XYZ file of C-alpha atoms in Angstrom:
458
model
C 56.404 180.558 -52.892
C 58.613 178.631 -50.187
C 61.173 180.532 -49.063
C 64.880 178.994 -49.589
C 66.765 177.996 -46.673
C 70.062 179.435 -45.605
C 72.659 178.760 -47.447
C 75.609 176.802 -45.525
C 79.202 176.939 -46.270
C 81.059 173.757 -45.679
C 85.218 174.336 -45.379
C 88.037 173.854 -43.460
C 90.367 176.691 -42.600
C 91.687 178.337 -45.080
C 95.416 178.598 -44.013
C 98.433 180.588 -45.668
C 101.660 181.446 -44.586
C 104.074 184.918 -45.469
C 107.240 184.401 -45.322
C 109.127 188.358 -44.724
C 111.910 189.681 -45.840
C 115.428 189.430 -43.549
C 115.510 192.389 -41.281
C 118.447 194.623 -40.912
C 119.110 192.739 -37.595
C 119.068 189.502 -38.848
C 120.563 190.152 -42.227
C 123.797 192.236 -40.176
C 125.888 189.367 -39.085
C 126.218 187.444 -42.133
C 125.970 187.066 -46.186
C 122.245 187.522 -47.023
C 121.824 183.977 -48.326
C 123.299 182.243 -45.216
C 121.004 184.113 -43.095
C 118.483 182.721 -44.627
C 117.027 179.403 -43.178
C 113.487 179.172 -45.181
C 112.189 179.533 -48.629
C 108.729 180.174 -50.002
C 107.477 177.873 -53.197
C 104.189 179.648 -53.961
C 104.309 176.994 -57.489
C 103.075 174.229 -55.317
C 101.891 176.912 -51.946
C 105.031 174.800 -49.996
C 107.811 176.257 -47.632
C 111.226 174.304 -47.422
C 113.891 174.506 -45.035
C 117.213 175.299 -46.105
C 118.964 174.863 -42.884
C 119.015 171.701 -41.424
C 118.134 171.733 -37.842
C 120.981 169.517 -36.022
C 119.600 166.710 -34.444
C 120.843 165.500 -30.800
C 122.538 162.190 -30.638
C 120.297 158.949 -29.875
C 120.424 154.951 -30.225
C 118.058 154.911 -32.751
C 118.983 154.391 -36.151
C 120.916 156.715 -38.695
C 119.134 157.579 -41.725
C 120.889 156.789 -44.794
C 120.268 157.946 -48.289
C 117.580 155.775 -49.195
C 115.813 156.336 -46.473
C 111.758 157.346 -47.814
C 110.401 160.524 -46.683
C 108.121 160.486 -43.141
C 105.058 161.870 -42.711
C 102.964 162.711 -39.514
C 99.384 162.090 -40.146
C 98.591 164.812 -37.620
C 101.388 167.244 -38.944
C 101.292 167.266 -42.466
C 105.033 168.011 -42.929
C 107.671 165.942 -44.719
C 110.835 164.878 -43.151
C 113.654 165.409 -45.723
C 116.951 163.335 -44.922
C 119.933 165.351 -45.329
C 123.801 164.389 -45.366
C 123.760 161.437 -47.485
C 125.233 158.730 -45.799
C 124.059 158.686 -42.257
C 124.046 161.947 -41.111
C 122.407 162.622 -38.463
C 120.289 166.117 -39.398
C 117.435 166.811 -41.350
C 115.199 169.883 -42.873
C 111.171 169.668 -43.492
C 108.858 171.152 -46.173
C 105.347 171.875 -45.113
C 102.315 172.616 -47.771
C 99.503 174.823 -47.116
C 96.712 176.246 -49.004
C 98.361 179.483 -50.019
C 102.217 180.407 -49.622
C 103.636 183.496 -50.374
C 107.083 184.958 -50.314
C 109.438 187.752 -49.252
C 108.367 189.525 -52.719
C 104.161 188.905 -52.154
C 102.375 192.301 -51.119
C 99.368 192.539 -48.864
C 97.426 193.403 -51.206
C 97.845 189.469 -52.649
C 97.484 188.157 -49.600
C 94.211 190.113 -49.072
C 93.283 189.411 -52.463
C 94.062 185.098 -52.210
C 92.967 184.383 -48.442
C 90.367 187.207 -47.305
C 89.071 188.808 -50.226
C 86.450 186.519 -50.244
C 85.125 186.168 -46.729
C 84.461 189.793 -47.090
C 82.231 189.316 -49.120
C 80.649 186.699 -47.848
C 80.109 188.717 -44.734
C 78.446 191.474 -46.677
C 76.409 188.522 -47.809
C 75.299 187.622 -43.861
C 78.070 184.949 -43.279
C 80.022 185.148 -40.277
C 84.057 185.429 -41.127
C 87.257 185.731 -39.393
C 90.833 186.616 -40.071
C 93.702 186.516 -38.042
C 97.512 186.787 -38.099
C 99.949 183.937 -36.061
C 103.094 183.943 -35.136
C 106.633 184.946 -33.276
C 107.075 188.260 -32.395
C 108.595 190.700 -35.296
C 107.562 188.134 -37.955
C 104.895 190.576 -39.595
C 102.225 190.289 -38.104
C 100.818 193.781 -37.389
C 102.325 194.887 -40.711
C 99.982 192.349 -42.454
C 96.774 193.178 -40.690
C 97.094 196.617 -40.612
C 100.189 197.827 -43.361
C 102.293 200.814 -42.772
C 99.929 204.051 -43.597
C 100.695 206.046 -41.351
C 97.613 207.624 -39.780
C 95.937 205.398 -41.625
C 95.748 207.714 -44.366
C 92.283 207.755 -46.860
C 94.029 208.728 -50.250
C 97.864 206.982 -49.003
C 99.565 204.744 -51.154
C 97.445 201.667 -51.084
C 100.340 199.348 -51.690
C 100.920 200.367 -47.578
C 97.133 199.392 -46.357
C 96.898 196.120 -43.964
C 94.081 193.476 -44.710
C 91.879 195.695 -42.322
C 91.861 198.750 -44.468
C 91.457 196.871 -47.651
C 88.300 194.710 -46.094
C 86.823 198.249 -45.112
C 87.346 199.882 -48.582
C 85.409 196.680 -49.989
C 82.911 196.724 -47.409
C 81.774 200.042 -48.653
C 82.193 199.307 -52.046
C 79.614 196.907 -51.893
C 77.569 198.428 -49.804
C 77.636 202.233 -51.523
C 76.918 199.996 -54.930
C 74.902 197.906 -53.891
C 76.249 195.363 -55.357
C 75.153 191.857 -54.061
C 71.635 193.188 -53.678
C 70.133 196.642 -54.895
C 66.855 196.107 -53.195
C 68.678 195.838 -49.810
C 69.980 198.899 -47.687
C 73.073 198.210 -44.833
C 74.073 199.360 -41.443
C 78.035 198.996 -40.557
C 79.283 198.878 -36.846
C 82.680 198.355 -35.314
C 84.055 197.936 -32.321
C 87.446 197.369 -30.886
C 88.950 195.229 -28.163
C 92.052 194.140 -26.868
C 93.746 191.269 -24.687
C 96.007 192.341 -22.269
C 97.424 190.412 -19.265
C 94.052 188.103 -19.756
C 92.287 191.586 -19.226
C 89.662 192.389 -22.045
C 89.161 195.992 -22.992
C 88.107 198.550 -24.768
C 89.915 200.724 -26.970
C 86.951 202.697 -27.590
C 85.943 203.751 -24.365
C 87.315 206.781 -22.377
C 87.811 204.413 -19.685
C 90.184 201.748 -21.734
C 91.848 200.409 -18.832
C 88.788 199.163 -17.236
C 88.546 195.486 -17.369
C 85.571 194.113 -19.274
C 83.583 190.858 -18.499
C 82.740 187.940 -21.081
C 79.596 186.553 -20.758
C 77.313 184.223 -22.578
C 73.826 185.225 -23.915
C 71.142 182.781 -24.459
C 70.400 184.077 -27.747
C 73.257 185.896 -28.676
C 76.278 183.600 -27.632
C 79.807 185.057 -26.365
C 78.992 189.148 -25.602
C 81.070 192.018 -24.315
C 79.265 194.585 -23.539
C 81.660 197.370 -25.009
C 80.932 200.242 -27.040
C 79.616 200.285 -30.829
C 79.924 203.035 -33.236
C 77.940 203.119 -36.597
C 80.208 203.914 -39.176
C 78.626 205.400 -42.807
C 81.923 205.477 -44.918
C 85.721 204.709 -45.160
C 87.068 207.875 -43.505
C 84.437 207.245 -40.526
C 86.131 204.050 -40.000
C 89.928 204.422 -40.123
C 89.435 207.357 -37.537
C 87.894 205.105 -35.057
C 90.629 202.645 -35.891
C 93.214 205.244 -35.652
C 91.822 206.734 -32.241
C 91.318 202.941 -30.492
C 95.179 202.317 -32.021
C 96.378 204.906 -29.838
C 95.178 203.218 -26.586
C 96.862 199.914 -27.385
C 99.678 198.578 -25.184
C 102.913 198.197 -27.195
C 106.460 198.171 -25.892
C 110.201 198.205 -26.774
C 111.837 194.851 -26.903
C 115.309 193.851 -28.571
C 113.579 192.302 -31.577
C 110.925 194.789 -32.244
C 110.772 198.431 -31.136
C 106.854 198.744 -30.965
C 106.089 195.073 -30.308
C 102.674 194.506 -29.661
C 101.495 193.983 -25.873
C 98.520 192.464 -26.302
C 95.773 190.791 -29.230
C 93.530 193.249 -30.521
C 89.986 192.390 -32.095
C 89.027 194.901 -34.431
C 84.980 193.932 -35.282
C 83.017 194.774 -38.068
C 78.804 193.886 -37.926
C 77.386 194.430 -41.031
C 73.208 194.668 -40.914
C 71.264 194.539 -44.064
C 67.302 194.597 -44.584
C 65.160 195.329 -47.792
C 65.315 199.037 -48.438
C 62.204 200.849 -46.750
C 61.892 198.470 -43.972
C 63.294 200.898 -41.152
C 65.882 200.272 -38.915
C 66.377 197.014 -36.880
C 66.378 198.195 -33.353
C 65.838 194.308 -31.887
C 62.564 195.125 -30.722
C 60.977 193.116 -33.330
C 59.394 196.729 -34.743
C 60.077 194.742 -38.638
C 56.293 195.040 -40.138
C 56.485 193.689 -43.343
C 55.629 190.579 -44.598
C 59.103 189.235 -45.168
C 61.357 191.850 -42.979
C 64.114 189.328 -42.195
C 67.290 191.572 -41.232
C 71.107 189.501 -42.111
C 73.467 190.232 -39.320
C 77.008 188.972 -39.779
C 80.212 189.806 -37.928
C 84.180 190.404 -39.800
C 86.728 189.599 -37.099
C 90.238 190.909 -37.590
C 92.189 189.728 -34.908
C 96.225 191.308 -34.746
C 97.947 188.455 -32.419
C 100.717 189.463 -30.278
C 103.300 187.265 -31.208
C 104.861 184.316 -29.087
C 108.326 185.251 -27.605
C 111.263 184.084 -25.904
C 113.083 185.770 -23.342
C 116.367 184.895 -25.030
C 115.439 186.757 -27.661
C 113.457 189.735 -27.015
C 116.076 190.374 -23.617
C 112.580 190.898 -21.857
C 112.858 191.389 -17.827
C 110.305 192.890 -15.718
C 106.623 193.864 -17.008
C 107.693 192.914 -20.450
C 108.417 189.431 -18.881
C 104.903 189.022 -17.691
C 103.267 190.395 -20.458
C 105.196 188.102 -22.602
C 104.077 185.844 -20.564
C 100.419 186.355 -20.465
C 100.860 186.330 -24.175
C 102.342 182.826 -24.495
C 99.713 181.673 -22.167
C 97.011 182.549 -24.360
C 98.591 181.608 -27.597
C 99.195 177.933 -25.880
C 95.428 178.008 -25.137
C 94.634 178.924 -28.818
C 96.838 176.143 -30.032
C 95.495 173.588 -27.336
C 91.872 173.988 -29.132
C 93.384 173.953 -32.527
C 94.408 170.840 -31.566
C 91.059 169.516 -29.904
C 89.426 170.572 -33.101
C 91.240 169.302 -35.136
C 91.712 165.304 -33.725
C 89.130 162.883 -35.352
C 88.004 162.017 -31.864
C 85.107 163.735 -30.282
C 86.376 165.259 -27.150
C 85.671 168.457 -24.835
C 86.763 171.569 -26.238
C 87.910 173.804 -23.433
C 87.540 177.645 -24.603
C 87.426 178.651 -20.988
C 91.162 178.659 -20.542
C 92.262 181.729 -22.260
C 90.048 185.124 -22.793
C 90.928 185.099 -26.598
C 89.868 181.536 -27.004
C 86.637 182.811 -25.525
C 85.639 185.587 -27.610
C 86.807 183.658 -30.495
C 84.715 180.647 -29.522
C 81.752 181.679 -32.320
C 84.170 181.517 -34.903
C 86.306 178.295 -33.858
C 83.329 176.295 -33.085
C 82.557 176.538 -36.555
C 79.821 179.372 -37.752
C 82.295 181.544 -39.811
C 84.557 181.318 -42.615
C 88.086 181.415 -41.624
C 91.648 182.257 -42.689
C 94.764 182.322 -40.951
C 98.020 183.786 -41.836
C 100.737 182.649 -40.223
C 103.408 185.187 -40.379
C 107.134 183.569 -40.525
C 110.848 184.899 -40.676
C 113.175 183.101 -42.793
C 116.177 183.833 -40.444
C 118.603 180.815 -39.058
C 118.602 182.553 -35.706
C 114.469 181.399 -35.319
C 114.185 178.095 -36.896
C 112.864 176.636 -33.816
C 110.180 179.278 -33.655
C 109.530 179.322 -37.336
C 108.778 175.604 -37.528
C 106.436 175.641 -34.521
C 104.656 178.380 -36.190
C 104.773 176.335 -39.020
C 103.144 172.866 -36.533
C 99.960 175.269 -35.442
C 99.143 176.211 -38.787
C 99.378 172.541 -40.158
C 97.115 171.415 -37.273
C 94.676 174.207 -38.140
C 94.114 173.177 -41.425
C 92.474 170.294 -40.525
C 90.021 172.654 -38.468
C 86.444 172.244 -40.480
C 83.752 174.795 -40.411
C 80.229 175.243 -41.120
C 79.426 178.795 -41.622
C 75.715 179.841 -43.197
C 73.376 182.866 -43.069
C 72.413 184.722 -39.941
C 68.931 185.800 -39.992
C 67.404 187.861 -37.173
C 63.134 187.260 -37.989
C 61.235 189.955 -35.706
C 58.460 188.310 -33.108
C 55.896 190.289 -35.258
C 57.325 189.203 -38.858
C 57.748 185.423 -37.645
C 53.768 185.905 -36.719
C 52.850 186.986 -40.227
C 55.014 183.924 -41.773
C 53.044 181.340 -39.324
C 49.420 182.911 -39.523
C 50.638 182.573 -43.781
C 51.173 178.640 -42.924
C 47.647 178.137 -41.013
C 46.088 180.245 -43.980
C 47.459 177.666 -46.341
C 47.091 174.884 -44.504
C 43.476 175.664 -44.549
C 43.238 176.069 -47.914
C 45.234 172.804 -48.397
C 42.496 171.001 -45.819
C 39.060 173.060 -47.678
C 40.245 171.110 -51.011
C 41.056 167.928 -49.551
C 37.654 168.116 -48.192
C 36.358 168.945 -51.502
C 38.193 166.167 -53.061
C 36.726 163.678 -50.400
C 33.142 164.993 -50.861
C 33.541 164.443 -54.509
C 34.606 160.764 -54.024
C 31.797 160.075 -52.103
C 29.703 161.317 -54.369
C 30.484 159.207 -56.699
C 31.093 156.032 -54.841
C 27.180 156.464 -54.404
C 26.263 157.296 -57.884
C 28.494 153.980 -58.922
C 26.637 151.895 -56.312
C 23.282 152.991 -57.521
C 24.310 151.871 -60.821
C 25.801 148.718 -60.073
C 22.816 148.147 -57.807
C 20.355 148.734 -60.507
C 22.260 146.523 -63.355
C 22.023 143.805 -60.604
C 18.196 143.754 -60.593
C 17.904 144.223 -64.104
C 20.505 141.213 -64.525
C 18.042 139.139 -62.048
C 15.037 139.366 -64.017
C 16.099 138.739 -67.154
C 17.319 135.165 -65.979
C 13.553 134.966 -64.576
């Protein structure tokens, strides 16, 4: 029988935005509702701005009443006049593929926008999540709750989208539930950006600064440590221990702000049970010992920041802005992706941009959640987190199967070709044999009613 090919996913990014709830800072100078600058419509997955953002005085044109609604057809949000007649301000509504508001829980966000490229990693797909936006908007909260400890038997209501992917990892994978004949080897590792410095959060040596380089076969590789993990509680330890080496800092809008992006990589092996171990030494000996290898990417983004806000001076200064740096990089091949026109696509830039090249050039499913704050005092930085995640939306990928075929099984599968092909040849020679055959037999005869024809006209 011919063996299928791969399957392939065809999407764009799957893109959703969380809108938080008002902190005690920003909810302390003010009456709750005029705080409160943005609003969540998960009815039609939109977010609307309440607060018109004044605009500065030009010699173009007022708008007036009747003035239509604008689009940008490379920004996706709509331009709402406000004032009535001829004021000069306006507010914007921007629609995604999933909105959710101060009320949502992880667990629905998990459940909408990831739930499902978990799965298709445990399948062999390739799939990345990540969290955007400002600093203090929710980020790390959202990728990795508020257990603390990560606790095993917590409330679950407090897990992040990491712990929730694990617990459904092995789910599947203790059931086996996509596949019974099939057995699975989980591995993690743990990175993080800092200062354009990749590390690892693993290592006893964290602080040492780790190269990216590109393998012929294997793409973007750090060579940074690995640890096979055989259940839950395995895992959130070695997430709780690489945690604890992260760089994080006080800063006037969050008092453990994240320092740096953190990568936090699942690769999830499967084979037919009985097979062995895939060791990449092409040591698979049966006669169909393809192994699936696909990777889960959960990246935590440190969040872009303004010194006028965070009151940053000093080492916090140049971390925040290493941090910009890199975000600007990210949203500079957003952009590049996105366009209609073919053009260069520059992952060199930026270290994060780098190690997320696999997945942004296309060979993974995708979601991003782009963490917001409905507060007046960030409507600037609310609606430019708002921009990147319209521009990413328009980001297509083409994610399918990753199978890993040992030298000595992709032997077996061609010396199975020549065998048929040799059979297919033996009974076209058979066939052609047979035709002669009886192109002579039918000459004979029409040879012999020829003569017999002859001599009766004699």
């Amino acid at each position: 029988m011919a063996r299928e090919e791969p399957q392939i996913n065809q999407s764009s990014i799957n893109v959703a935005i969380r809108l938080r709830p008002l902190n005690n800072r920003e909810s302390s100078s003010s009456k709750d509702n005029e705080d409160r600058a943005w609003r969540a419509l998960p009815e039609t997955n939109s977010i609307v701005q309440l607060v018109s953002t004044p605009k500065k005085a030009s010699s173009s044109p007022k708008l007036s009443s009747t003035t239509s609604p604008v689009k940008d057809p490379f920004c996706p949000a709509v331009s709402i006049p406000q004032g009535g007649g001829g004021g000069n301000s306006s507010s914007v509504l921007f629609t995604f593929d999933r909105t959710f508001g101060e009320d949502a829980t992880t667990e629905d966000v998990y459940n909408s926008v990831a739930k499902g490229i978990v799965n298709g990693v445990v399948s062999g797909i390739n799939g990345t999540i990540f969290a955007y936006g400002q600093t203090s908007s929710g980020k790390t909260f959202t990728m990795q709750g508020s257990q603390e400890d990560n606790e095993i038997d917590g409330n679950p209501s407090r897990d992040g989208i990491i712990q929730m992917a694990a617990r459904d990892i092995f789910a599947h994978v203790s059931s086996n539930h996509h596949d019974p004949h099939r057995e699975y080897l989980v591995r993690i590792s743990f990175l993080e950006i800092y200062n354009e410095q990749v590390r690892d959060l693993l290592s006893q040596n964290e602080r040492e600064s780790l190269a990216v380089r590109e393998d012929p076969k294997r793409g973007v590789v750090v060579n940074c440590k690995e640890v096979v993990v055989t259940d839950l509680a395995s895992l959130l330890n070695v997430l709780r221990e690489g945690e604890k080496h992260r760089q994080v800092a006080f800063t006037d809008m969050n008092a453990t702000s994240s320092r740096s992006h953190t990568i936090f990589r699942v690769t999830v092996e499967s084979r037919e049970a009985g097979v062995g171990v895939y060791d990449g030494r092409d040591t698979c000996d049966d006669e169909d010992g393809t192994v699936l290898i696909s990777t889960l990417n959960l990246v935590d983004l440190a969040g872009s920041e303004s010194v006028k806000h965070t009151g940053a001076t000093g080492d916090r200064q140049r971390e925040g802005g290493m941090i910009n740096q890199s975000l600007l990089s990210l949203s500079q091949v957003i952009n590049t992706l996105a366009s209609s026109k073919k053009q260069f696509v520059n992952y060199r830039d930026s270290k994060l941009t780098r190690l997320l090249q696999p997945s942004l050039s296309g060979n993974a499913l995708m979601s991003i959640i782009c963490c917001v704050t409905p507060s007046r005092h960030h409507i600037e930085e609310t609606k430019s987190t708002l921009k990147f995640a319209a521009r990413a939306k328009l980001v297509k990928v083409k994610a399918q199967k990753n199978e890993v075929i040992g030298v000595r099984v992709l032997v077996k599968r061609l010396q199975k070709e020549m065998t048929k092909l040799r059979k297919d040849m033996e009974e076209q020679k058979k066939k052609l044999k047979k035709q002669r055959r009886e192109l002579k037999l039918n000459g004979v005869i029409n040879f012999g009613t020829c003569v017999v024809v002859a001599l009766l006209l004699l």
